[in-house]
Coordinates of C-alpha atoms in Angstrom, one line a residue:
Chain A
M14 CA 127.3 108.0 113.2
S15 CA 129.4 106.7 110.7
I16 CA 127.8 103.8 108.7
E17 CA 129.5 101.2 107.4
I18 CA 127.9 98.7 104.4
K19 CA 130.0 95.7 103.5
N20 CA 129.2 93.1 100.8
I21 CA 125.3 93.9 100.8
S22 CA 123.3 92.0 98.2
K23 CA 119.6 91.9 98.1
S24 CA 117.5 90.0 95.6
F25 CA 113.5 89.9 95.3
G26 CA 112.7 86.6 93.5
S27 CA 114.6 86.8 90.4
F28 CA 114.8 90.3 90.5
T29 CA 118.5 91.6 91.9
A30 CA 118.2 94.9 93.6
L31 CA 121.2 95.2 95.3
K32 CA 124.9 93.6 94.1
D33 CA 127.7 93.4 96.7
I34 CA 127.1 96.7 97.8
S35 CA 130.4 98.3 100.1
L36 CA 129.8 101.8 101.2
K37 CA 131.3 103.9 103.9
I38 CA 129.2 107.1 105.5
E39 CA 131.2 109.3 107.5
N40 CA 129.7 111.0 110.9
G41 CA 128.0 114.1 110.4
E42 CA 127.8 113.9 106.7
L43 CA 124.9 114.4 104.1
I44 CA 125.0 111.8 101.7
S45 CA 122.9 111.4 98.5
L46 CA 122.2 108.0 96.9
L47 CA 121.3 109.1 93.2
G48 CA 120.3 106.5 90.6
P49 CA 117.3 105.7 87.9
S50 CA 114.2 104.0 89.7
G51 CA 115.2 100.0 89.9
S52 CA 118.7 101.1 90.7
G53 CA 118.6 100.1 93.8
K54 CA 118.8 103.1 96.0
T55 CA 115.7 103.0 97.9
T56 CA 116.5 99.2 98.4
L57 CA 119.8 100.1 100.0
L58 CA 118.1 103.1 102.3
R59 CA 115.7 100.3 103.4
V60 CA 118.6 97.6 104.2
I61 CA 120.3 100.5 106.3
A62 CA 117.1 101.2 107.9
G63 CA 116.7 97.7 108.8
M64 CA 113.3 97.5 106.7
E65 CA 114.7 95.0 104.3
S66 CA 117.1 92.6 105.4
P67 CA 120.0 91.4 102.9
D68 CA 120.5 88.2 101.3
P69 CA 122.2 86.0 104.0
N70 CA 125.8 85.8 103.4
P71 CA 128.5 85.5 106.3
D72 CA 130.5 88.4 104.9
S73 CA 127.7 90.9 104.8
Q74 CA 127.5 93.3 107.3
V75 CA 125.8 96.6 108.3
L76 CA 127.7 98.7 110.8
F77 CA 126.5 101.5 113.0
F78 CA 129.5 102.9 114.5
G79 CA 131.6 99.5 114.4
E80 CA 128.5 97.6 115.7
D81 CA 127.0 95.2 113.4
V82 CA 123.0 95.6 113.3
A83 CA 122.3 93.6 110.4
R84 CA 120.3 91.3 112.8
K85 CA 118.6 94.4 114.6
P86 CA 115.0 95.1 113.5
V87 CA 113.9 98.9 112.6
G88 CA 112.6 99.7 116.0
D89 CA 115.9 99.3 117.7
R90 CA 118.5 100.9 115.2
K91 CA 117.1 104.5 116.2
V92 CA 116.8 105.7 112.4
G93 CA 114.5 108.7 111.5
F94 CA 112.7 107.7 108.4
V95 CA 111.0 109.8 106.2
F96 CA 109.1 108.7 103.5
Q97 CA 108.1 109.8 99.7
H98 CA 104.2 109.7 100.4
Y99 CA 104.9 111.2 104.0
A100 CA 103.1 108.3 105.8
L101 CA 101.6 110.3 108.6
F102 CA 98.9 108.8 110.7
K103 CA 95.9 110.4 109.3
H104 CA 93.5 109.8 112.4
M105 CA 96.2 111.6 114.6
S106 CA 96.6 115.5 115.0
V107 CA 100.1 116.9 114.0
F108 CA 100.7 116.9 117.5
E109 CA 100.1 113.4 118.1
N110 CA 102.1 112.4 114.9
I111 CA 105.1 113.8 116.4
A112 CA 104.8 112.5 119.8
F113 CA 104.3 109.1 118.4
G114 CA 107.9 107.7 119.1
L115 CA 107.8 109.2 122.6
R116 CA 104.4 107.6 123.6
V117 CA 105.1 104.3 122.4
R118 CA 108.5 103.8 124.6
P119 CA 108.4 101.3 127.2
R120 CA 107.0 102.8 130.7
S121 CA 110.2 103.1 132.2
Q122 CA 112.0 105.3 129.5
R123 CA 108.9 107.2 128.4
P124 CA 109.0 111.1 129.3
A125 CA 106.6 112.7 131.0
E126 CA 103.6 113.9 129.8
S127 CA 104.9 117.8 129.7
A128 CA 108.6 116.7 128.7
I129 CA 106.4 115.2 125.7
R130 CA 104.7 118.4 125.2
D131 CA 107.9 120.5 125.3
K132 CA 109.2 118.3 122.8
V133 CA 106.5 118.8 120.6
H134 CA 106.5 122.4 120.8
S135 CA 110.1 122.8 120.0
L136 CA 109.7 120.5 117.0
L137 CA 106.8 122.1 115.6
N138 CA 109.0 125.5 116.1
L139 CA 112.1 124.0 114.3
I140 CA 109.6 123.1 111.4
Q141 CA 108.0 126.4 111.5
L142 CA 104.6 125.0 112.1
E143 CA 103.7 126.6 115.4
G144 CA 100.1 126.3 116.1
F145 CA 99.5 123.8 113.8
G146 CA 99.6 121.1 116.2
N147 CA 95.8 120.2 116.5
R148 CA 95.6 120.1 112.6
F149 CA 94.7 116.7 111.0
P150 CA 97.5 115.7 107.9
K151 CA 94.3 116.0 105.6
Q152 CA 94.2 119.7 106.3
L153 CA 97.8 120.5 105.4
S154 CA 99.7 121.1 102.0
G155 CA 102.2 118.4 100.8
G156 CA 105.2 120.2 102.0
Q157 CA 104.0 120.9 105.3
R158 CA 103.3 117.3 105.4
Q159 CA 106.6 116.5 104.9
R160 CA 107.9 119.1 107.4
V161 CA 105.6 117.2 110.0
A162 CA 107.0 113.7 109.0
L163 CA 110.0 115.1 109.5
A164 CA 109.8 116.0 113.0
R165 CA 108.1 112.9 113.5
A166 CA 111.0 111.2 112.6
L167 CA 113.5 113.8 114.8
A168 CA 111.4 113.4 118.0
I169 CA 113.2 110.0 118.7
E170 CA 116.6 112.0 118.4
P171 CA 117.9 109.7 115.4
Q172 CA 121.5 108.9 115.1
V173 CA 120.7 108.7 111.6
L174 CA 118.0 110.4 109.3
L175 CA 117.1 108.5 106.1
L176 CA 114.8 110.3 103.6
D177 CA 113.4 108.1 100.9
E178 CA 112.9 110.8 97.9
P179 CA 111.4 113.1 100.4
F180 CA 110.5 115.8 97.9
G181 CA 109.5 113.5 95.2
A182 CA 105.9 114.7 95.7
L183 CA 106.3 118.1 96.1
D184 CA 106.0 120.6 93.4
A185 CA 109.2 122.1 91.9
K186 CA 109.2 125.6 94.1
V187 CA 108.4 123.9 97.5
R188 CA 111.0 121.0 96.7
K189 CA 113.8 123.8 96.2
G190 CA 112.8 125.5 99.2
L191 CA 112.6 122.2 101.7
R192 CA 115.8 121.4 99.6
D193 CA 118.0 124.8 101.3
W194 CA 116.3 123.9 104.9
L195 CA 117.0 120.3 105.1
R196 CA 120.6 121.2 104.5
S197 CA 120.6 123.9 107.4
L198 CA 118.9 121.8 109.5
H199 CA 121.1 119.0 108.6
D200 CA 124.3 121.5 109.7
E201 CA 122.1 122.5 112.8
L202 CA 121.5 119.2 114.1
N203 CA 124.5 117.7 113.1
T204 CA 123.0 114.0 112.2
T205 CA 124.3 111.8 109.4
T206 CA 121.5 111.9 106.8
I207 CA 121.2 110.0 103.9
L208 CA 118.9 111.1 101.4
V209 CA 117.5 108.8 98.5
T210 CA 116.6 110.7 95.4
H211 CA 116.3 110.3 91.1
D212 CA 116.7 114.2 91.2
Q213 CA 120.3 115.2 90.3
E214 CA 120.2 119.0 90.7
E215 CA 118.9 118.1 94.1
A216 CA 121.5 115.4 94.8
L217 CA 124.3 118.1 93.5
E218 CA 122.7 120.7 95.4
V219 CA 122.8 119.7 99.1
S220 CA 124.8 116.9 99.4
D221 CA 128.7 116.3 100.9
R222 CA 128.9 113.2 98.6
V223 CA 126.7 111.6 95.9
V224 CA 126.7 108.1 95.4
V225 CA 125.5 107.0 91.9
M226 CA 123.9 104.3 91.5
N227 CA 122.8 101.7 88.3
Q228 CA 121.6 98.8 88.1
A229 CA 122.0 97.3 91.6
R230 CA 125.5 98.5 91.8
I231 CA 127.5 101.9 92.8
E232 CA 128.6 103.4 89.5
Q233 CA 130.7 106.3 91.7
V234 CA 131.1 107.7 95.0
G235 CA 132.3 111.3 95.4
A236 CA 131.7 114.9 96.1
P237 CA 129.1 116.7 93.9
D238 CA 131.6 118.8 92.0
D239 CA 133.8 115.0 91.3
V240 CA 131.3 113.5 90.4
F241 CA 129.9 116.2 87.9
H242 CA 133.5 117.2 86.6
Q243 CA 135.1 113.8 86.8
P244 CA 132.3 111.3 86.1
A245 CA 133.8 107.9 86.3
S246 CA 131.4 106.1 83.4
E247 CA 129.4 106.8 80.7
F248 CA 126.2 106.1 82.7
V249 CA 127.1 109.1 85.3
I250 CA 127.9 111.6 82.8
D251 CA 124.5 110.8 81.1
F252 CA 122.5 110.4 84.4
L253 CA 123.6 113.8 85.7
G254 CA 122.0 115.3 82.1
N255 CA 122.2 117.7 80.1
V256 CA 125.0 116.4 77.8
N257 CA 125.3 116.3 74.2
V258 CA 126.3 112.6 73.0
F259 CA 128.4 112.4 69.8
H260 CA 128.8 109.3 67.8
G261 CA 132.3 108.8 66.3
R262 CA 134.9 106.1 65.4
V263 CA 138.1 106.0 66.5
N264 CA 141.0 106.9 63.9
Q265 CA 144.6 106.3 64.7
G266 CA 143.6 106.2 68.3
Q267 CA 141.9 109.0 68.3
P268 CA 137.9 109.5 68.7
V269 CA 137.2 111.5 65.1
L270 CA 133.3 113.0 64.7
E271 CA 133.0 114.0 60.8
N272 CA 136.8 113.5 60.3
I273 CA 137.3 116.2 63.1
Q274 CA 139.3 115.3 66.3
V275 CA 138.0 116.2 69.8
G276 CA 141.0 115.3 71.2
G277 CA 141.7 112.5 74.3
S278 CA 144.1 110.2 72.3
R279 CA 144.2 106.4 73.4
E280 CA 146.6 104.4 71.7
S281 CA 145.9 101.6 72.5
I282 CA 142.2 101.4 71.0
P283 CA 142.2 99.5 67.4
D284 CA 141.1 102.1 64.4
G285 CA 137.2 101.5 63.9
E286 CA 135.9 101.2 67.4
K287 CA 132.6 103.3 68.4
A288 CA 133.6 106.2 70.2
N289 CA 130.8 108.2 72.1
V290 CA 131.9 111.8 72.7
Y291 CA 130.1 113.8 75.8
V292 CA 129.6 117.3 75.6
R293 CA 128.0 119.8 77.9
P294 CA 126.3 122.3 76.4
N295 CA 128.4 125.0 78.2
D296 CA 131.8 123.5 76.6
I297 CA 130.7 124.3 73.2
S298 CA 131.4 128.0 71.3
I299 CA 129.5 129.1 68.4
D300 CA 131.2 131.0 66.0
R301 CA 130.4 132.4 62.5
T302 CA 133.7 131.2 60.6
P303 CA 135.0 128.3 61.0
T304 CA 138.2 128.1 63.7
G305 CA 140.9 125.6 63.1
K306 CA 139.9 122.2 61.9
S307 CA 137.8 121.2 65.0
S308 CA 135.1 123.4 63.9
M309 CA 131.7 121.5 62.7
A310 CA 129.0 123.4 60.4
A311 CA 125.3 123.9 61.9
I312 CA 122.1 125.1 61.4
V313 CA 120.4 127.4 64.2
T314 CA 116.9 125.8 64.9
R315 CA 115.5 127.3 68.2
I316 CA 116.5 129.9 70.4
N317 CA 115.6 129.8 74.0
R318 CA 116.5 133.0 75.8
A319 CA 114.4 132.2 79.3
G320 CA 117.1 131.6 81.9
V321 CA 120.7 132.5 83.3
H322 CA 122.0 131.6 80.0
A323 CA 120.4 131.3 76.3
K324 CA 119.5 127.4 74.9
I325 CA 120.5 127.5 71.3
S326 CA 119.6 124.2 69.6
L327 CA 121.4 123.2 66.4
E328 CA 121.7 120.8 63.8
L329 CA 124.7 119.5 62.5
S330 CA 125.0 118.2 58.8
S331 CA 124.7 114.7 60.2
K332 CA 121.2 115.8 61.2
E333 CA 122.3 115.1 64.8
E334 CA 120.8 117.6 67.3
I335 CA 122.9 119.3 69.8
R336 CA 122.3 122.0 72.5
V337 CA 124.6 124.7 73.3
D338 CA 124.2 127.4 76.2
V339 CA 125.8 130.7 75.5
S340 CA 125.6 133.6 77.7
M341 CA 123.4 136.5 76.7
E342 CA 126.0 138.8 76.3
Q343 CA 127.6 136.2 73.4
L344 CA 124.3 135.8 72.4
Q345 CA 123.8 139.7 71.4
E346 CA 127.6 139.7 70.0
L347 CA 126.9 136.8 67.4
H348 CA 123.5 138.3 66.5
L349 CA 121.8 135.0 66.1
Q350 CA 119.0 134.2 63.8
L351 CA 116.8 131.1 63.4
G352 CA 118.1 129.0 60.1
D353 CA 121.8 130.9 61.1
S354 CA 124.7 128.5 59.4
V355 CA 127.4 128.7 62.0
F356 CA 130.4 126.8 63.3
V357 CA 130.3 124.6 66.8
H358 CA 133.6 123.8 68.7
P359 CA 133.9 121.7 71.5
N360 CA 136.2 123.0 73.9
K361 CA 136.2 120.1 76.6
A362 CA 134.8 116.6 75.8
R363 CA 134.9 113.0 77.5
V364 CA 135.1 110.2 75.6
F365 CA 134.1 106.7 76.0
V366 CA 135.1 103.8 74.1
P367 CA 132.0 101.4 75.0
D368 CA 134.1 98.3 74.8
F369 CA 137.2 99.6 76.3
T370 CA 135.9 101.5 79.3
I371 CA 138.4 103.4 81.0
Chain B
M27 CA 84.4 118.8 99.3
S28 CA 81.4 120.3 98.3
N29 CA 78.6 118.3 97.4
N30 CA 76.5 121.2 95.3
A31 CA 76.4 119.3 92.3
R32 CA 74.5 121.7 90.3
S33 CA 77.0 124.4 90.5
K34 CA 79.7 122.3 88.9
A35 CA 77.9 119.6 87.3
M36 CA 80.4 118.1 84.9
L37 CA 77.7 116.1 82.8
P38 CA 74.1 117.6 82.4
G39 CA 71.0 115.7 83.9
F40 CA 71.0 117.2 87.1
R41 CA 67.2 117.6 87.2
L42 CA 66.3 114.6 85.6
T43 CA 68.6 112.4 88.1
M44 CA 67.1 114.0 91.0
G45 CA 64.0 113.7 89.7
Y46 CA 64.5 110.2 89.0
T47 CA 66.1 109.4 92.3
L48 CA 63.3 110.9 94.6
L49 CA 60.7 109.0 92.3
Y50 CA 62.2 105.9 92.9
L51 CA 62.8 106.1 96.7
S52 CA 59.2 107.2 97.1
L53 CA 57.8 104.5 95.1
I54 CA 60.1 101.8 96.5
V55 CA 61.0 103.0 100.1
L56 CA 58.9 106.0 101.1
I57 CA 55.4 105.3 100.3
P58 CA 55.3 101.6 101.7
L59 CA 57.1 102.8 105.1
S60 CA 54.5 105.3 105.2
A61 CA 51.3 103.0 104.3
L62 CA 52.9 101.3 107.6
F63 CA 52.5 104.0 109.9
L64 CA 49.0 104.7 108.4
K65 CA 47.8 101.1 109.2
A66 CA 49.2 101.4 112.9
A67 CA 47.5 104.8 113.0
T68 CA 44.1 102.9 112.6
M69 CA 44.6 102.0 116.3
D70 CA 43.6 104.4 118.9
W71 CA 46.7 105.2 120.9
N72 CA 45.8 103.1 124.1
D73 CA 45.2 100.0 121.7
F74 CA 48.8 100.7 120.1
Y75 CA 50.5 101.4 123.4
E76 CA 49.1 98.1 124.9
T77 CA 50.0 96.2 121.8
I78 CA 53.8 97.3 121.6
T79 CA 54.3 96.9 125.6
S80 CA 52.5 93.6 126.0
R81 CA 55.3 91.1 127.9
R82 CA 55.3 88.9 124.7
V83 CA 56.1 91.9 122.4
V84 CA 58.7 93.6 124.7
A85 CA 60.4 90.0 125.1
A86 CA 60.3 89.5 121.4
Y87 CA 61.8 93.2 120.7
R88 CA 64.5 92.5 123.7
L89 CA 65.5 89.1 122.2
T90 CA 65.7 90.5 118.4
F91 CA 67.7 93.5 119.5
G92 CA 70.1 91.4 121.7
A93 CA 71.0 88.7 119.8
S94 CA 71.3 91.2 116.6
L95 CA 73.7 93.2 118.9
I96 CA 75.5 90.4 120.1
A97 CA 75.8 88.6 116.4
A98 CA 77.0 91.8 114.9
L99 CA 79.8 92.0 118.0
I100 CA 80.8 88.6 117.0
N101 CA 81.0 89.2 113.4
T102 CA 82.9 92.7 113.5
V103 CA 85.7 90.8 115.5
F104 CA 86.0 87.5 113.6
G105 CA 84.9 89.2 110.1
A106 CA 88.0 91.4 110.5
L107 CA 90.3 88.8 111.1
V108 CA 88.8 87.0 108.0
A109 CA 89.2 90.3 106.1
W110 CA 92.7 90.6 107.6
S111 CA 93.7 86.8 106.7
I112 CA 92.1 87.2 103.0
V113 CA 94.0 90.5 102.1
R114 CA 97.3 90.4 104.2
Y115 CA 98.1 86.5 103.4
R116 CA 98.8 84.6 100.6
F117 CA 97.8 80.7 101.0
P118 CA 96.5 78.3 98.7
G119 CA 92.5 78.2 98.5
R120 CA 92.5 81.5 99.7
Q121 CA 90.4 82.6 96.4
L122 CA 88.2 79.7 97.5
L123 CA 87.5 81.3 100.6
D124 CA 87.1 84.5 99.4
A125 CA 84.1 83.4 97.4
I126 CA 82.7 81.2 100.1
I127 CA 82.3 84.3 102.5
D128 CA 79.2 85.5 99.9
L129 CA 77.6 82.3 100.3
P130 CA 75.6 83.6 103.3
F131 CA 74.6 86.5 100.8
A132 CA 73.5 84.3 98.2
M133 CA 71.7 81.3 99.8
P134 CA 67.9 81.6 100.2
T135 CA 67.6 82.0 104.2
A136 CA 65.1 79.1 104.5
V137 CA 68.3 76.8 102.8
S138 CA 70.7 78.4 105.7
G139 CA 68.2 77.7 108.1
I140 CA 67.7 74.1 107.6
A141 CA 71.8 73.8 107.0
L142 CA 72.2 75.3 110.2
M143 CA 69.6 73.1 112.0
A144 CA 71.0 70.0 110.8
I145 CA 74.3 70.8 112.6
Y146 CA 73.1 72.7 115.6
A147 CA 70.2 70.7 116.2
P148 CA 69.9 68.5 119.6
T149 CA 70.5 65.4 117.2
G150 CA 72.9 67.5 114.9
L151 CA 76.5 67.4 114.1
I152 CA 77.7 69.6 116.8
G153 CA 74.3 70.3 118.8
K154 CA 74.8 66.3 119.7
H155 CA 78.4 66.8 121.4
L156 CA 77.4 70.0 123.2
L157 CA 74.2 69.2 124.8
P158 CA 75.6 67.2 127.5
Y159 CA 77.4 70.0 128.9
G160 CA 74.1 71.6 128.8
I161 CA 74.5 74.1 125.7
K162 CA 71.5 74.1 123.7
T163 CA 72.5 75.4 120.3
A164 CA 69.2 75.0 118.6
I165 CA 65.7 76.3 120.3
S166 CA 67.6 78.7 121.9
P167 CA 68.8 82.4 122.1
L168 CA 72.1 80.9 121.1
G169 CA 70.7 79.4 118.2
I170 CA 69.3 82.8 117.2
V171 CA 73.0 84.4 117.4
I172 CA 74.6 81.6 115.5
A173 CA 72.2 82.2 112.7
L174 CA 72.7 85.8 112.7
T175 CA 76.3 85.5 112.6
F176 CA 76.3 83.4 109.8
I177 CA 73.7 85.4 107.8
G178 CA 76.1 88.7 109.0
L179 CA 79.3 87.6 108.2
P180 CA 79.8 88.6 104.5
F181 CA 78.8 92.6 105.4
V182 CA 81.6 92.9 107.9
V183 CA 84.1 91.1 105.8
R184 CA 83.3 92.5 102.6
T185 CA 83.2 96.3 103.9
L186 CA 86.5 96.0 105.6
Q187 CA 88.5 94.3 102.5
P188 CA 88.5 97.4 100.4
A189 CA 89.7 99.5 103.4
L190 CA 92.5 97.0 104.1
E191 CA 93.9 96.8 101.1
E192 CA 93.9 100.6 100.7
L193 CA 95.7 100.7 104.5
D194 CA 98.9 101.7 103.7
G195 CA 102.1 99.4 104.6
E196 CA 104.0 102.9 104.8
A197 CA 102.1 104.1 108.1
E198 CA 102.7 100.6 109.7
Q199 CA 106.6 100.9 109.2
A200 CA 106.6 104.5 110.1
A201 CA 105.4 103.2 113.6
A202 CA 107.9 100.3 113.5
S203 CA 110.6 103.1 112.8
L204 CA 109.6 104.9 115.5
G205 CA 109.9 101.9 117.6
A206 CA 106.5 100.9 118.3
N207 CA 106.2 97.3 118.7
R208 CA 103.5 95.2 116.8
W209 CA 100.8 95.6 119.6
Q210 CA 101.1 99.5 119.6
T211 CA 101.2 99.2 115.7
F212 CA 97.9 97.2 115.8
W213 CA 96.0 99.2 118.4
R214 CA 97.1 102.6 117.7
I215 CA 97.5 102.8 113.9
I216 CA 95.7 99.8 111.9
V217 CA 92.5 99.6 114.4
P218 CA 91.9 103.3 114.2
S219 CA 92.6 103.6 110.4
L220 CA 89.8 100.8 110.2
M221 CA 87.7 102.6 112.5
P222 CA 84.8 104.0 110.1
S223 CA 84.6 100.4 107.9
L224 CA 84.4 98.5 110.9
L225 CA 81.5 100.9 112.0
T226 CA 80.0 100.1 108.9
G227 CA 80.7 96.8 108.6
F228 CA 79.1 96.4 112.2
T229 CA 75.9 98.6 111.4
L230 CA 75.4 96.7 108.3
A231 CA 75.7 93.2 110.1
F232 CA 73.2 94.4 113.0
A233 CA 70.8 95.8 110.6
R234 CA 70.4 92.5 108.6
A235 CA 70.4 90.6 111.8
L236 CA 67.4 92.7 113.0
G237 CA 65.4 92.0 109.6
E238 CA 66.3 88.4 109.5
Y239 CA 63.6 85.9 109.5
G240 CA 63.8 83.0 107.3
S241 CA 66.7 81.4 108.8
V242 CA 65.9 82.1 112.4
I243 CA 62.6 80.6 112.8
F244 CA 64.1 76.9 112.2
V245 CA 67.0 77.1 114.5
A246 CA 64.6 79.5 117.4
G247 CA 62.3 77.4 118.0
N248 CA 59.7 80.2 118.4
I249 CA 58.7 79.6 122.0
P250 CA 56.7 82.6 123.2
M251 CA 58.8 84.6 125.9
K252 CA 61.6 82.9 125.2
T253 CA 62.9 82.4 121.6
E254 CA 60.4 84.2 119.7
I255 CA 61.8 87.2 117.6
A256 CA 59.7 90.2 116.5
S257 CA 59.5 89.5 112.8
L258 CA 57.8 86.2 113.9
L259 CA 55.3 88.0 116.1
I260 CA 54.4 90.3 112.9
I261 CA 53.6 87.2 111.0
S262 CA 51.6 85.8 113.7
K263 CA 49.6 89.1 114.1
L264 CA 49.0 88.7 110.4
D265 CA 47.7 85.2 110.6
D266 CA 45.0 86.1 113.3
A267 CA 44.3 88.9 110.6
D268 CA 45.5 91.5 113.4
V269 CA 47.2 93.8 110.6
P270 CA 47.2 97.0 112.8
G271 CA 48.5 95.0 115.6
A272 CA 51.2 93.5 113.4
A273 CA 52.3 97.2 112.0
A274 CA 52.5 98.6 115.4
I275 CA 55.1 96.0 116.0
A276 CA 56.9 97.0 112.8
V277 CA 56.6 100.5 113.6
V278 CA 58.4 100.6 116.8
M279 CA 61.2 97.8 114.9
L280 CA 61.4 100.7 112.1
S281 CA 61.8 103.7 114.4
A282 CA 64.5 101.8 116.5
T283 CA 66.3 100.7 113.5
F284 CA 66.2 104.0 111.8
L285 CA 67.3 105.6 114.9
I286 CA 70.2 103.1 115.4
L287 CA 71.4 103.8 111.6
L288 CA 71.4 107.4 112.1
V289 CA 73.4 107.4 115.7
V290 CA 75.5 105.6 113.5
Q291 CA 75.9 107.9 110.7
G292 CA 76.2 110.4 113.1
I293 CA 79.4 109.2 114.7
Q294 CA 81.1 108.3 111.3
W295 CA 80.1 112.0 110.5
W296 CA 81.7 113.2 113.6
S297 CA 84.7 111.4 113.7
Q298 CA 85.3 112.1 110.3
R299 CA 84.9 115.9 110.8
M300 CA 87.3 115.7 114.1
T301 CA 90.3 114.1 111.7
G302 CA 89.8 116.9 109.1
R303 CA 88.5 114.1 106.7
A304 CA 84.9 115.6 106.2

């Protein structure tokens, strides 16, 4: 189902959670709302679900397939909502938890007992918990509970699946497994799924598109690829994480670090302006000897070989710490040791001049 | 979770604390109670049986247990409402109301009795308006129920408050998102979640009512066979220097109370086991 949000604002007292948000979500899409806590991502999800009502404004709309549902309560929107802390009904068995959405239907629409049983069993099958129907939530692990919560939401055959940090309370391995499972489930069921997360890796890995949010606004909407490689703002590149920041100054329209130019000329910017230069750890090369005028001297302070890449920490002569990822082969070739003096050279950088946002 | 404190105690001192617990329980609770049984045992079986089955005593038992049960049930319903309002809503005077709940706890029961009498007596503020309709709010079983409801209220409210505070709003939201209306959410989600606390609150209010003496004797009128509670009968036996007789009535009260508490504990244990919480 396609969902369109138009000019939605929401404030709680003096706190603004959403500021004039507009967003279109395509039918069958898996989209992530990514941002730090307090960025408004959960509030946006709850507005879509109908658990929060947006600030009154004649221009604001929440459209499900073109139909304005802004005044419809949560129960009438046919949304499957999954909470971070599962929110299972503790006094009910797994079976009854999943059957709940069917049992509370008005008598005329309620399926027969046998139909309910079939439905619940097929859902138990789907979440790979056959034979767990008689257990109670307390007797399940976190990952199992979240799967039950998902099955419970799916039982009402929702038009859209809303997940509020569904894997936030689980440990890393379970989280990764469930994430992949969610993606294949989404493809299988052909629903529209909105996933709220603060985990950039999760968002970039499972989503068709990522909505990066910050301070009640949308910073960028795009495919994971675009968001990662073409970040629209300093916030986005910073939040996606794992990046070196250099603080330089603009000289003759070019950002300069330690008298070294790092590319990206902007003539219109006056000299002396602060420039923040972002370089990802894998976009820096390490050499034993200076290579051209853009090399910076650095000292190796730490080498971490645990992983696909070796993670090298270095200290620049300006005392700034940087992180560089090199392949294991490169590490071998370089014969790097702690304390070695080397030269680093950024291959690709993104420059943001704070007062002249591009 | 295992209750085996000894095998994984973080702090030393199991022997000391357990020994103290047993000594304390013995001195304060078990020895006086067994003295009661010993006293009752000085009667022979026939006397004992006759004492506890005499019409006046049976009537007193029926009244005590009946009125206590009704009062505890009333308190469970309305105490739950009070606790709900205090926990869920923010209104001016909420904290004052919260403090007032404890008054029946803190007041000497005789004071409660006098206060209730001032209102519910045939000439009292409320009593005089109800009397023309044939409703006697004092010197009647109804008066006893009123007094027992008064003193039992804090038990239900105070037991439910923490449970209500802990009740997670998310479960209610989840129910709503699954299409449940408010009524269904209330009966299928909220009430079952509160059931253990409701049962505990009910039991405490009931137990308290069974033992109540001070406030009841003021409003009851103490007419034998009609408004005479078991505690009063025990006192009057003592006044007649019939200590074994008093002990006999007390033993039955004690056994019945213990049995009821045991059954309620059993229900709690069973329901927790059923939902995997034990």
